[in-house]
């Protein structure tokens, strides 16, 4: 676990997310508590459970982004699921345990990549030897003189290969081709519990075929490097490490939790919503989920739930589930000043993104400050008049503003483009003032 202090975590989140200090502080403390737990003596460590968080706020204010950036910072397996996609046990649809299986699959990919990086030097050496074998096939039983001659030629080829002078030469490489018939396999709901990977099972029934392929040396090097790295990685160890990482550092972000909150006194689908909550409860409380890679305990997985709670409120969730989310933070709607800062301040600011995109067409795109403030004002106005979709409105507005430039960029002779306030108004004012038009275009 990366040893960041809460202040450092908030500072890192500030580089990408504007405002929402309460939410940042809450997740920073939750992440630091994980590190603190690792320092506690082992007999008490298992008793300390994570303090799960509910984020309350309208769409587009940064709920998902905060959770995603936190997971990246912690180098932890992270998955986002939508509560409304799950169904109660017995109904057709995704069962809630699938979120834990998906998290483990993601952890396996993460750990496998890390292990492959550790083995890269050895894999590169092995791939180079295989490539030299393809470039200079040896005789089955050469004489000592010929063997010495071949070694000299091989050393010369190795030098040329490392200098990249053989990259355009072609070699014949044997690649594996699946002989399994093209068909989709839809396992029964919950069959993952049986630990059966049906595609693997059926795949093993058919013999593996190989095909000779003529490709360039530079492409062959990458394929051989990947193949050698895979041979060196111990998948049993990867699975064990991934299971441990999922259990100890996994983060599950449950979005739209307000959609499964049931209002009292109502029937019909409300019963099913409550059923989904009751299915989620044991996973959040801490239970063991069976996967094809072995059992996974969820006792120390951090759950972050989020919802707009327009028509329902957190107290509409069943009491047991409420109790499992002790920390509640409210995220504020974004103001005009927030929009201006989102456009200019973050490391991945939208204005910076569009400038870099246009640079690929050799166009130097610039925005003056008044133009950016006008974009922020229009975003807030359209959000107030129609649906409030938060910062996502800025993507729509910038796409509309730069639509003509993006289309004409490759043929454009003028390489300096300045967007000023007048240009923003000319392109967007009519649409932003017409409520019916903005509802469909912006």
Short mmCIF file of C-alpha atoms in Angstrom, two decimals:
data_model
loop_
_atom_site.label_atom_id
_atom_site.label_comp_id
_atom_site.label_asym_id
_atom_site.label_seq_id
_atom_site.Cartn_x
_atom_site.Cartn_y
_atom_site.Cartn_z
CA UNK A 1 0.00 0.00 0.00
CA UNK A 2 1.43 3.34 -1.07
CA UNK A 3 2.27 5.36 2.03
CA UNK A 4 0.48 8.66 1.27
CA UNK A 5 -0.77 10.95 4.03
CA UNK A 6 -4.42 12.15 3.72
CA UNK A 7 -3.16 15.64 2.80
CA UNK A 8 -0.97 14.21 0.02
CA UNK A 9 -3.90 12.13 -1.29
CA UNK A 10 -6.16 15.22 -1.43
CA UNK A 11 -3.36 17.18 -3.12
CA UNK A 12 -2.99 14.44 -5.76
CA UNK A 13 -6.77 14.35 -6.37
CA UNK A 14 -6.75 18.17 -6.73
CA UNK A 15 -4.60 17.77 -9.85
CA UNK A 16 -7.53 16.14 -11.66
CA UNK A 17 -10.73 17.10 -9.80
CA UNK A 18 -11.95 20.63 -9.01
CA UNK A 19 -13.70 21.30 -5.68
CA UNK A 20 -15.56 18.62 -3.68
CA UNK A 21 -13.14 18.89 -0.75
CA UNK A 22 -15.41 16.95 1.69
CA UNK A 23 -15.55 13.93 -0.61
CA UNK A 24 -11.79 14.04 -1.21
CA UNK A 25 -11.08 14.19 2.51
CA UNK A 26 -13.42 11.23 3.18
CA UNK A 27 -11.77 8.97 0.57
CA UNK A 28 -8.28 10.12 1.65
CA UNK A 29 -8.97 9.03 5.23
CA UNK A 30 -10.44 5.72 3.99
CA UNK A 31 -7.28 5.03 1.97
CA UNK A 32 -4.95 6.02 4.81
CA UNK A 33 -6.91 3.76 7.18
CA UNK A 34 -6.01 0.83 4.94
CA UNK A 35 -2.32 1.58 5.40
CA UNK A 36 -2.86 2.06 9.17
CA UNK A 37 -4.60 -1.33 9.36
CA UNK A 38 -1.56 -3.03 7.80
CA UNK A 39 0.61 -1.64 10.65
CA UNK A 40 -1.67 -3.03 13.40
CA UNK A 41 -0.76 -6.35 15.08
CA UNK A 42 -2.13 -9.35 13.20
CA UNK A 43 -4.69 -10.57 15.78
CA UNK A 44 -6.50 -7.19 15.68
CA UNK A 45 -5.90 -6.48 11.96
CA UNK A 46 -8.68 -8.79 10.78
CA UNK A 47 -11.17 -7.13 13.13
CA UNK A 48 -10.70 -3.68 11.59
CA UNK A 49 -13.17 -3.31 8.73
CA UNK A 50 -13.16 -0.50 6.13
CA UNK A 51 -15.55 2.41 6.62
CA UNK A 52 -17.60 2.38 3.43
CA UNK A 53 -18.74 5.67 1.87
CA UNK A 54 -21.92 6.96 0.23
CA UNK A 55 -21.48 9.95 -2.09
CA UNK A 56 -24.61 11.99 -2.64
CA UNK A 57 -24.76 14.45 -5.52
CA UNK A 58 -26.06 15.11 -9.05
CA UNK A 59 -24.50 13.56 -12.14
CA UNK A 60 -21.26 14.98 -13.53
CA UNK A 61 -19.87 16.50 -10.31
CA UNK A 62 -16.96 14.06 -9.91
CA UNK A 63 -18.22 11.07 -7.87
CA UNK A 64 -16.87 8.36 -10.19
CA UNK A 65 -13.71 10.32 -11.02
CA UNK A 66 -12.79 10.66 -7.32
CA UNK A 67 -13.13 6.88 -6.78
CA UNK A 68 -11.26 6.03 -10.00
CA UNK A 69 -8.34 8.38 -9.27
CA UNK A 70 -8.17 7.06 -5.70
CA UNK A 71 -7.82 3.48 -6.95
CA UNK A 72 -5.11 4.52 -9.43
CA UNK A 73 -3.24 6.30 -6.64
CA UNK A 74 -3.43 3.21 -4.41
CA UNK A 75 -2.57 0.90 -7.35
CA UNK A 76 -5.57 -1.14 -6.26
CA UNK A 77 -8.01 -3.25 -8.31
CA UNK A 78 -11.03 -1.02 -9.01
CA UNK A 79 -14.34 -1.77 -10.64
CA UNK A 80 -17.40 0.39 -11.25
CA UNK A 81 -20.81 -1.31 -11.30
CA UNK A 82 -24.32 0.07 -11.62
CA UNK A 83 -26.71 -1.10 -8.93
CA UNK A 84 -29.66 -0.89 -11.36
CA UNK A 85 -28.10 -3.63 -13.57
CA UNK A 86 -28.40 -6.28 -10.86
CA UNK A 87 -31.46 -8.41 -10.21
CA UNK A 88 -32.65 -10.35 -7.20
CA UNK A 89 -31.64 -14.02 -7.05
CA UNK A 90 -34.13 -16.04 -9.07
CA UNK A 91 -34.67 -13.35 -11.72
CA UNK A 92 -32.97 -13.18 -15.14
CA UNK A 93 -30.02 -10.77 -15.05
CA UNK A 94 -26.67 -10.26 -13.35
CA UNK A 95 -26.28 -11.57 -9.82
CA UNK A 96 -24.50 -9.28 -7.33
CA UNK A 97 -21.60 -11.70 -6.76
CA UNK A 98 -20.44 -11.06 -10.34
CA UNK A 99 -18.98 -7.70 -9.17
CA UNK A 100 -16.46 -9.59 -6.99
CA UNK A 101 -15.59 -12.00 -9.82
CA UNK A 102 -15.02 -9.07 -12.19
CA UNK A 103 -12.81 -7.38 -9.58
CA UNK A 104 -10.68 -10.52 -9.26
CA UNK A 105 -10.36 -10.86 -13.05
CA UNK A 106 -9.10 -7.27 -13.15
CA UNK A 107 -6.62 -7.94 -10.32
CA UNK A 108 -5.25 -10.97 -12.22
CA UNK A 109 -4.62 -8.79 -15.30
CA UNK A 110 -2.86 -6.18 -13.10
CA UNK A 111 -0.62 -8.71 -11.34
CA UNK A 112 0.13 -10.57 -14.59
CA UNK A 113 1.33 -7.32 -16.22
CA UNK A 114 3.50 -6.52 -13.18
CA UNK A 115 5.06 -10.00 -13.18
CA UNK A 116 5.66 -9.82 -16.95
CA UNK A 117 7.51 -6.49 -16.44
CA UNK A 118 9.78 -8.13 -13.86
CA UNK A 119 10.60 -10.88 -16.36
CA UNK A 120 11.03 -8.48 -19.29
CA UNK A 121 14.86 -8.59 -19.45
CA UNK A 122 14.92 -12.40 -19.50
CA UNK A 123 11.97 -12.49 -21.95
CA UNK A 124 13.78 -10.04 -24.27
CA UNK A 125 16.92 -12.24 -24.24
CA UNK A 126 14.87 -15.38 -25.02
CA UNK A 127 12.89 -13.58 -27.76
CA UNK A 128 16.17 -12.35 -29.33
CA UNK A 129 17.57 -15.91 -29.43
CA UNK A 130 14.39 -17.22 -31.07
CA UNK A 131 14.48 -14.40 -33.60
CA UNK A 132 18.11 -15.18 -34.47
CA UNK A 133 17.11 -18.84 -34.95
CA UNK A 134 14.50 -17.68 -37.48
CA UNK A 135 16.98 -15.39 -39.28
CA UNK A 136 19.77 -17.99 -39.30
CA UNK A 137 18.47 -21.57 -39.18
CA UNK A 138 21.24 -23.94 -38.03
CA UNK A 139 22.15 -27.33 -39.39
CA UNK A 140 21.09 -30.41 -37.43
CA UNK A 141 24.63 -31.77 -36.95
CA UNK A 142 27.22 -29.14 -37.92
CA UNK A 143 30.99 -29.67 -37.83
CA UNK A 144 33.09 -27.69 -35.29
CA UNK A 145 34.33 -25.32 -38.07
CA UNK A 146 30.82 -24.67 -39.32
CA UNK A 147 29.60 -24.16 -35.75
CA UNK A 148 32.27 -21.48 -35.19
CA UNK A 149 31.40 -19.83 -38.50
CA UNK A 150 27.69 -19.84 -37.62
CA UNK A 151 28.43 -18.30 -34.22
CA UNK A 152 30.36 -15.46 -35.90
CA UNK A 153 27.50 -14.80 -38.32
CA UNK A 154 25.02 -14.99 -35.45
CA UNK A 155 26.95 -12.36 -33.45
CA UNK A 156 26.96 -10.03 -36.50
CA UNK A 157 23.20 -10.50 -36.94
CA UNK A 158 22.64 -9.86 -33.22
CA UNK A 159 24.46 -6.52 -33.52
CA UNK A 160 22.42 -5.52 -36.60
CA UNK A 161 19.21 -6.65 -34.87
CA UNK A 162 19.92 -4.48 -31.82
CA UNK A 163 20.66 -1.49 -34.07
CA UNK A 164 17.26 -1.98 -35.76
CA UNK A 165 18.78 -2.54 -39.20
CA UNK A 166 16.91 -5.80 -39.73
CA UNK A 167 13.47 -4.47 -38.72
CA UNK A 168 12.14 -4.43 -42.31
CA UNK A 169 13.33 -7.95 -43.14
CA UNK A 170 10.69 -10.70 -43.24
CA UNK A 171 10.73 -13.95 -41.24
CA UNK A 172 8.39 -16.92 -41.07
CA UNK A 173 6.88 -17.32 -37.62
CA UNK A 174 4.72 -20.18 -36.39
CA UNK A 175 1.63 -18.85 -34.58
CA UNK A 176 -1.06 -20.74 -32.72
CA UNK A 177 -4.53 -20.83 -34.24
CA UNK A 178 -7.58 -21.88 -32.24
CA UNK A 179 -9.36 -24.80 -33.90
CA UNK A 180 -12.43 -24.34 -31.74
CA UNK A 181 -15.57 -23.67 -33.82
CA UNK A 182 -16.77 -20.06 -33.75
CA UNK A 183 -19.67 -20.08 -31.34
CA UNK A 184 -20.79 -18.17 -28.29
CA UNK A 185 -21.18 -19.98 -25.01
CA UNK A 186 -23.68 -18.58 -22.53
CA UNK A 187 -23.24 -20.35 -19.21
CA UNK A 188 -26.22 -20.58 -16.85
CA UNK A 189 -26.61 -17.79 -14.30
CA UNK A 190 -24.18 -18.26 -11.41
CA UNK A 191 -22.29 -21.16 -13.06
CA UNK A 192 -19.05 -19.38 -12.07
CA UNK A 193 -19.72 -20.84 -8.59
CA UNK A 194 -18.86 -24.27 -9.96
CA UNK A 195 -15.37 -23.06 -10.84
CA UNK A 196 -15.90 -24.02 -14.47
CA UNK A 197 -14.55 -21.97 -17.32
CA UNK A 198 -16.71 -23.37 -20.10
CA UNK A 199 -14.76 -21.82 -22.96
CA UNK A 200 -11.52 -23.32 -21.64
CA UNK A 201 -13.22 -26.70 -21.17
CA UNK A 202 -14.56 -26.80 -24.73
CA UNK A 203 -11.32 -25.32 -26.11
CA UNK A 204 -9.32 -28.24 -24.70
CA UNK A 205 -11.48 -30.74 -26.62
CA UNK A 206 -10.10 -29.49 -29.93
CA UNK A 207 -6.41 -29.90 -30.88
CA UNK A 208 -4.33 -26.74 -31.15
CA UNK A 209 -3.20 -25.87 -34.67
CA UNK A 210 -0.28 -23.74 -35.76
CA UNK A 211 0.06 -21.61 -38.87
CA UNK A 212 3.21 -20.22 -40.49
CA UNK A 213 3.00 -16.48 -40.98
CA UNK A 214 5.37 -14.19 -42.91
CA UNK A 215 5.88 -11.00 -40.92
CA UNK A 216 8.46 -8.25 -40.43
CA UNK A 217 11.21 -8.68 -37.83
CA UNK A 218 9.96 -5.70 -35.75
CA UNK A 219 6.49 -7.31 -35.48
CA UNK A 220 7.92 -10.78 -34.82
CA UNK A 221 10.03 -9.38 -31.96
CA UNK A 222 6.90 -8.09 -30.17
CA UNK A 223 5.01 -11.39 -30.66
CA UNK A 224 7.96 -13.44 -29.42
CA UNK A 225 8.50 -11.10 -26.44
CA UNK A 226 4.86 -11.52 -25.43
CA UNK A 227 5.07 -15.29 -25.86
CA UNK A 228 8.30 -15.60 -23.82
CA UNK A 229 7.00 -13.34 -21.02
CA UNK A 230 3.88 -15.51 -20.77
CA UNK A 231 6.01 -18.66 -20.45
CA UNK A 232 8.07 -17.11 -17.63
CA UNK A 233 5.09 -15.89 -15.58
CA UNK A 234 3.88 -18.36 -12.95
CA UNK A 235 0.08 -18.15 -13.30
CA UNK A 236 -0.52 -20.02 -10.03
CA UNK A 237 1.47 -17.38 -8.16
CA UNK A 238 -0.31 -14.60 -10.12
CA UNK A 239 -3.72 -15.96 -9.10
CA UNK A 240 -2.69 -16.20 -5.42
CA UNK A 241 -1.31 -12.63 -5.40
CA UNK A 242 -4.39 -11.31 -7.25
CA UNK A 243 -6.76 -12.96 -4.78
CA UNK A 244 -4.83 -11.44 -1.88
CA UNK A 245 -4.81 -7.99 -3.51
CA UNK A 246 -8.54 -8.18 -4.24
CA UNK A 247 -9.30 -9.09 -0.62
CA UNK A 248 -6.97 -6.54 0.99
CA UNK A 249 -7.00 -3.52 -1.37
CA UNK A 250 -9.94 -3.97 -3.78
CA UNK A 251 -12.34 -1.04 -4.32
CA UNK A 252 -15.88 -1.54 -5.66
CA UNK A 253 -17.74 1.58 -6.77
CA UNK A 254 -21.52 0.98 -6.77
CA UNK A 255 -23.14 3.73 -8.85
CA UNK A 256 -26.86 4.56 -9.01
CA UNK A 257 -27.52 3.04 -5.59
CA UNK A 258 -30.46 5.44 -5.27
CA UNK A 259 -32.19 3.49 -8.08
CA UNK A 260 -32.55 0.44 -5.81
CA UNK A 261 -33.74 2.45 -2.78
CA UNK A 262 -37.35 1.44 -2.17
CA UNK A 263 -39.92 3.99 -1.03
CA UNK A 264 -42.09 2.85 1.85
CA UNK A 265 -45.66 1.87 1.17
CA UNK A 266 -45.12 1.14 -2.54
CA UNK A 267 -45.45 -2.29 -4.11
CA UNK A 268 -44.55 -3.79 -7.48
CA UNK A 269 -40.93 -3.32 -8.53
CA UNK A 270 -40.09 -1.91 -5.08
CA UNK A 271 -40.06 -5.47 -3.72
CA UNK A 272 -37.45 -6.48 -6.31
CA UNK A 273 -35.34 -3.40 -5.46
CA UNK A 274 -35.34 -4.39 -1.82
CA UNK A 275 -34.33 -7.91 -2.89
CA UNK A 276 -31.25 -6.52 -4.70
CA UNK A 277 -30.33 -4.57 -1.55
CA UNK A 278 -30.61 -7.75 0.52
CA UNK A 279 -28.38 -9.58 -2.01
CA UNK A 280 -25.76 -6.78 -1.89
CA UNK A 281 -25.83 -6.71 1.95
CA UNK A 282 -23.83 -9.93 2.67
CA UNK A 283 -21.12 -8.90 0.16
CA UNK A 284 -20.73 -5.47 1.79
CA UNK A 285 -20.91 -7.03 5.29
CA UNK A 286 -18.21 -9.53 4.39
CA UNK A 287 -18.74 -12.94 2.87
CA UNK A 288 -16.91 -15.50 0.73
CA UNK A 289 -17.65 -15.50 -3.00
CA UNK A 290 -16.76 -18.57 -5.06
CA UNK A 291 -14.93 -17.81 -8.31
CA UNK A 292 -13.21 -20.00 -10.92
CA UNK A 293 -9.88 -18.89 -9.36
CA UNK A 294 -10.87 -19.87 -5.83
CA UNK A 295 -12.85 -18.30 -2.95
CA UNK A 296 -12.58 -14.53 -2.34
CA UNK A 297 -13.44 -12.88 0.99
CA UNK A 298 -15.00 -9.41 0.83
CA UNK A 299 -14.49 -8.44 4.49
CA UNK A 300 -11.82 -5.83 3.68
CA UNK A 301 -12.94 -4.66 0.23
CA UNK A 302 -13.74 -0.92 0.29
CA UNK A 303 -17.21 -0.13 -1.08
CA UNK A 304 -18.00 3.38 -2.32
CA UNK A 305 -21.64 3.89 -3.28
CA UNK A 306 -22.99 6.91 -5.16
CA UNK A 307 -26.32 8.29 -6.24
CA UNK A 308 -28.13 11.51 -7.06
CA UNK A 309 -30.98 10.71 -4.60
CA UNK A 310 -33.40 13.05 -6.42
CA UNK A 311 -36.58 11.07 -5.71
CA UNK A 312 -35.31 8.92 -2.85
CA UNK A 313 -32.97 9.49 0.08
CA UNK A 314 -30.27 7.38 1.76
CA UNK A 315 -32.71 6.54 4.59
CA UNK A 316 -34.88 4.71 1.98
CA UNK A 317 -32.23 2.00 1.79
CA UNK A 318 -32.82 -0.96 4.12
CA UNK A 319 -31.43 -0.18 7.62
CA UNK A 320 -28.87 -3.00 7.53
CA UNK A 321 -27.35 -1.65 4.30
CA UNK A 322 -27.36 1.93 5.60
CA UNK A 323 -25.37 0.74 8.61
CA UNK A 324 -22.69 -0.66 6.31
CA UNK A 325 -22.05 2.80 4.79
CA UNK A 326 -21.22 4.88 7.88
CA UNK A 327 -19.58 7.79 5.98
CA UNK A 328 -21.83 10.06 3.93
CA UNK A 329 -20.59 13.00 1.90
CA UNK A 330 -22.61 15.43 -0.15
CA UNK A 331 -21.10 16.73 -3.38
CA UNK A 332 -22.04 20.22 -4.48
CA UNK A 333 -23.41 21.28 -7.88
CA UNK A 334 -20.81 22.97 -10.04
CA UNK A 335 -20.80 26.77 -10.40
CA UNK A 336 -19.66 28.90 -13.34
CA UNK A 337 -16.28 29.44 -11.63
CA UNK A 338 -15.92 25.65 -11.16
CA UNK A 339 -16.51 25.15 -14.90
CA UNK A 340 -13.81 27.73 -15.70
CA UNK A 341 -11.35 25.96 -13.41
CA UNK A 342 -12.26 22.51 -14.86
CA UNK A 343 -11.46 23.85 -18.33
CA UNK A 344 -8.06 25.26 -17.37
CA UNK A 345 -6.55 23.89 -14.13
CA UNK A 346 -6.47 20.04 -14.02
CA UNK A 347 -3.59 18.08 -15.49
CA UNK A 348 -6.05 16.63 -18.02
CA UNK A 349 -7.95 19.93 -18.57
CA UNK A 350 -10.31 19.87 -21.57
CA UNK A 351 -8.76 22.97 -23.18
CA UNK A 352 -5.33 21.29 -23.00
CA UNK A 353 -6.75 18.11 -24.55
CA UNK A 354 -8.22 19.96 -27.54
CA UNK A 355 -4.99 21.95 -28.08
CA UNK A 356 -2.98 18.73 -28.19
CA UNK A 357 -5.49 17.08 -30.55
CA UNK A 358 -5.19 20.00 -32.98
CA UNK A 359 -1.38 19.94 -32.74
CA UNK A 360 -1.49 16.54 -34.46
CA UNK A 361 -2.86 18.41 -37.51
CA UNK A 362 -0.11 21.10 -37.15
CA UNK A 363 -2.69 23.64 -35.93
CA UNK A 364 -1.84 25.94 -33.04
CA UNK A 365 -5.17 26.37 -31.22
CA UNK A 366 -5.48 29.08 -28.56
CA UNK A 367 -8.35 30.28 -26.33
CA UNK A 368 -8.33 33.67 -24.64
CA UNK A 369 -9.56 33.90 -21.04
CA UNK A 370 -12.84 35.63 -21.96
CA UNK A 371 -13.69 32.83 -24.41
CA UNK A 372 -13.18 30.20 -21.68
CA UNK A 373 -15.33 32.21 -19.26
CA UNK A 374 -18.06 32.44 -21.93
CA UNK A 375 -17.96 28.64 -22.41
CA UNK A 376 -18.30 28.21 -18.62
CA UNK A 377 -21.24 30.66 -18.51
CA UNK A 378 -23.07 28.87 -21.37
CA UNK A 379 -22.50 25.47 -19.68
CA UNK A 380 -24.04 26.72 -16.43
CA UNK A 381 -26.96 28.41 -18.26
CA UNK A 382 -27.82 25.27 -20.28
CA UNK A 383 -27.53 23.11 -17.13
CA UNK A 384 -29.93 25.45 -15.30
CA UNK A 385 -32.47 25.49 -18.14
CA UNK A 386 -32.43 21.80 -19.08
CA UNK A 387 -31.00 18.72 -17.38
CA UNK A 388 -28.12 19.39 -14.99
CA UNK A 389 -25.43 16.97 -16.20
CA UNK A 390 -22.56 18.77 -14.47
CA UNK A 391 -19.12 18.94 -16.09
CA UNK A 392 -20.18 16.56 -18.88
CA UNK A 393 -21.93 19.56 -20.45
CA UNK A 394 -18.49 21.04 -21.23
CA UNK A 395 -17.64 18.13 -23.54
CA UNK A 396 -20.82 18.73 -25.56
CA UNK A 397 -20.27 22.49 -25.78
CA UNK A 398 -16.62 22.23 -26.84
CA UNK A 399 -17.45 19.60 -29.48
CA UNK A 400 -20.13 21.91 -30.90
CA UNK A 401 -17.81 24.94 -30.76
CA UNK A 402 -14.93 23.19 -32.55
CA UNK A 403 -17.04 21.05 -34.89
CA UNK A 404 -16.10 23.04 -38.02
CA UNK A 405 -12.40 23.27 -37.13
CA UNK A 406 -12.16 19.53 -36.36
CA UNK A 407 -13.70 18.69 -39.72
CA UNK A 408 -11.59 21.11 -41.81
CA UNK A 409 -8.31 20.73 -39.90
CA UNK A 410 -6.43 18.42 -42.35
CA UNK A 411 -7.07 20.75 -45.35
CA UNK A 412 -6.77 24.05 -43.47
CA UNK A 413 -4.03 26.43 -44.66
CA UNK A 414 -4.26 28.78 -41.67
CA UNK A 415 -2.19 27.22 -38.89
CA UNK A 416 -2.88 29.74 -36.09
CA UNK A 417 -6.43 29.62 -34.67
CA UNK A 418 -7.54 31.94 -31.85
CA UNK A 419 -10.93 31.35 -30.19
CA UNK A 420 -12.21 34.57 -28.59
CA UNK A 421 -15.44 35.50 -26.82
CA UNK A 422 -17.09 36.72 -30.06
CA UNK A 423 -16.39 33.39 -31.77
CA UNK A 424 -17.91 31.46 -28.84
CA UNK A 425 -21.03 33.65 -28.90
CA UNK A 426 -21.31 33.41 -32.69
CA UNK A 427 -21.17 29.61 -32.59
CA UNK A 428 -23.23 28.95 -29.46
CA UNK A 429 -25.38 31.90 -28.36
CA UNK A 430 -28.43 31.07 -30.54
CA UNK A 431 -28.47 27.46 -29.38
CA UNK A 432 -27.92 28.26 -25.69
CA UNK A 433 -30.73 30.87 -25.71
CA UNK A 434 -33.25 28.63 -27.48
CA UNK A 435 -34.37 26.16 -24.81
CA UNK A 436 -35.87 23.67 -27.27
CA UNK A 437 -32.75 23.66 -29.43
CA UNK A 438 -30.33 23.36 -26.49
CA UNK A 439 -32.36 20.47 -25.09
CA UNK A 440 -31.53 18.44 -28.21
CA UNK A 441 -28.16 19.86 -29.35
CA UNK A 442 -26.38 20.78 -26.10
#
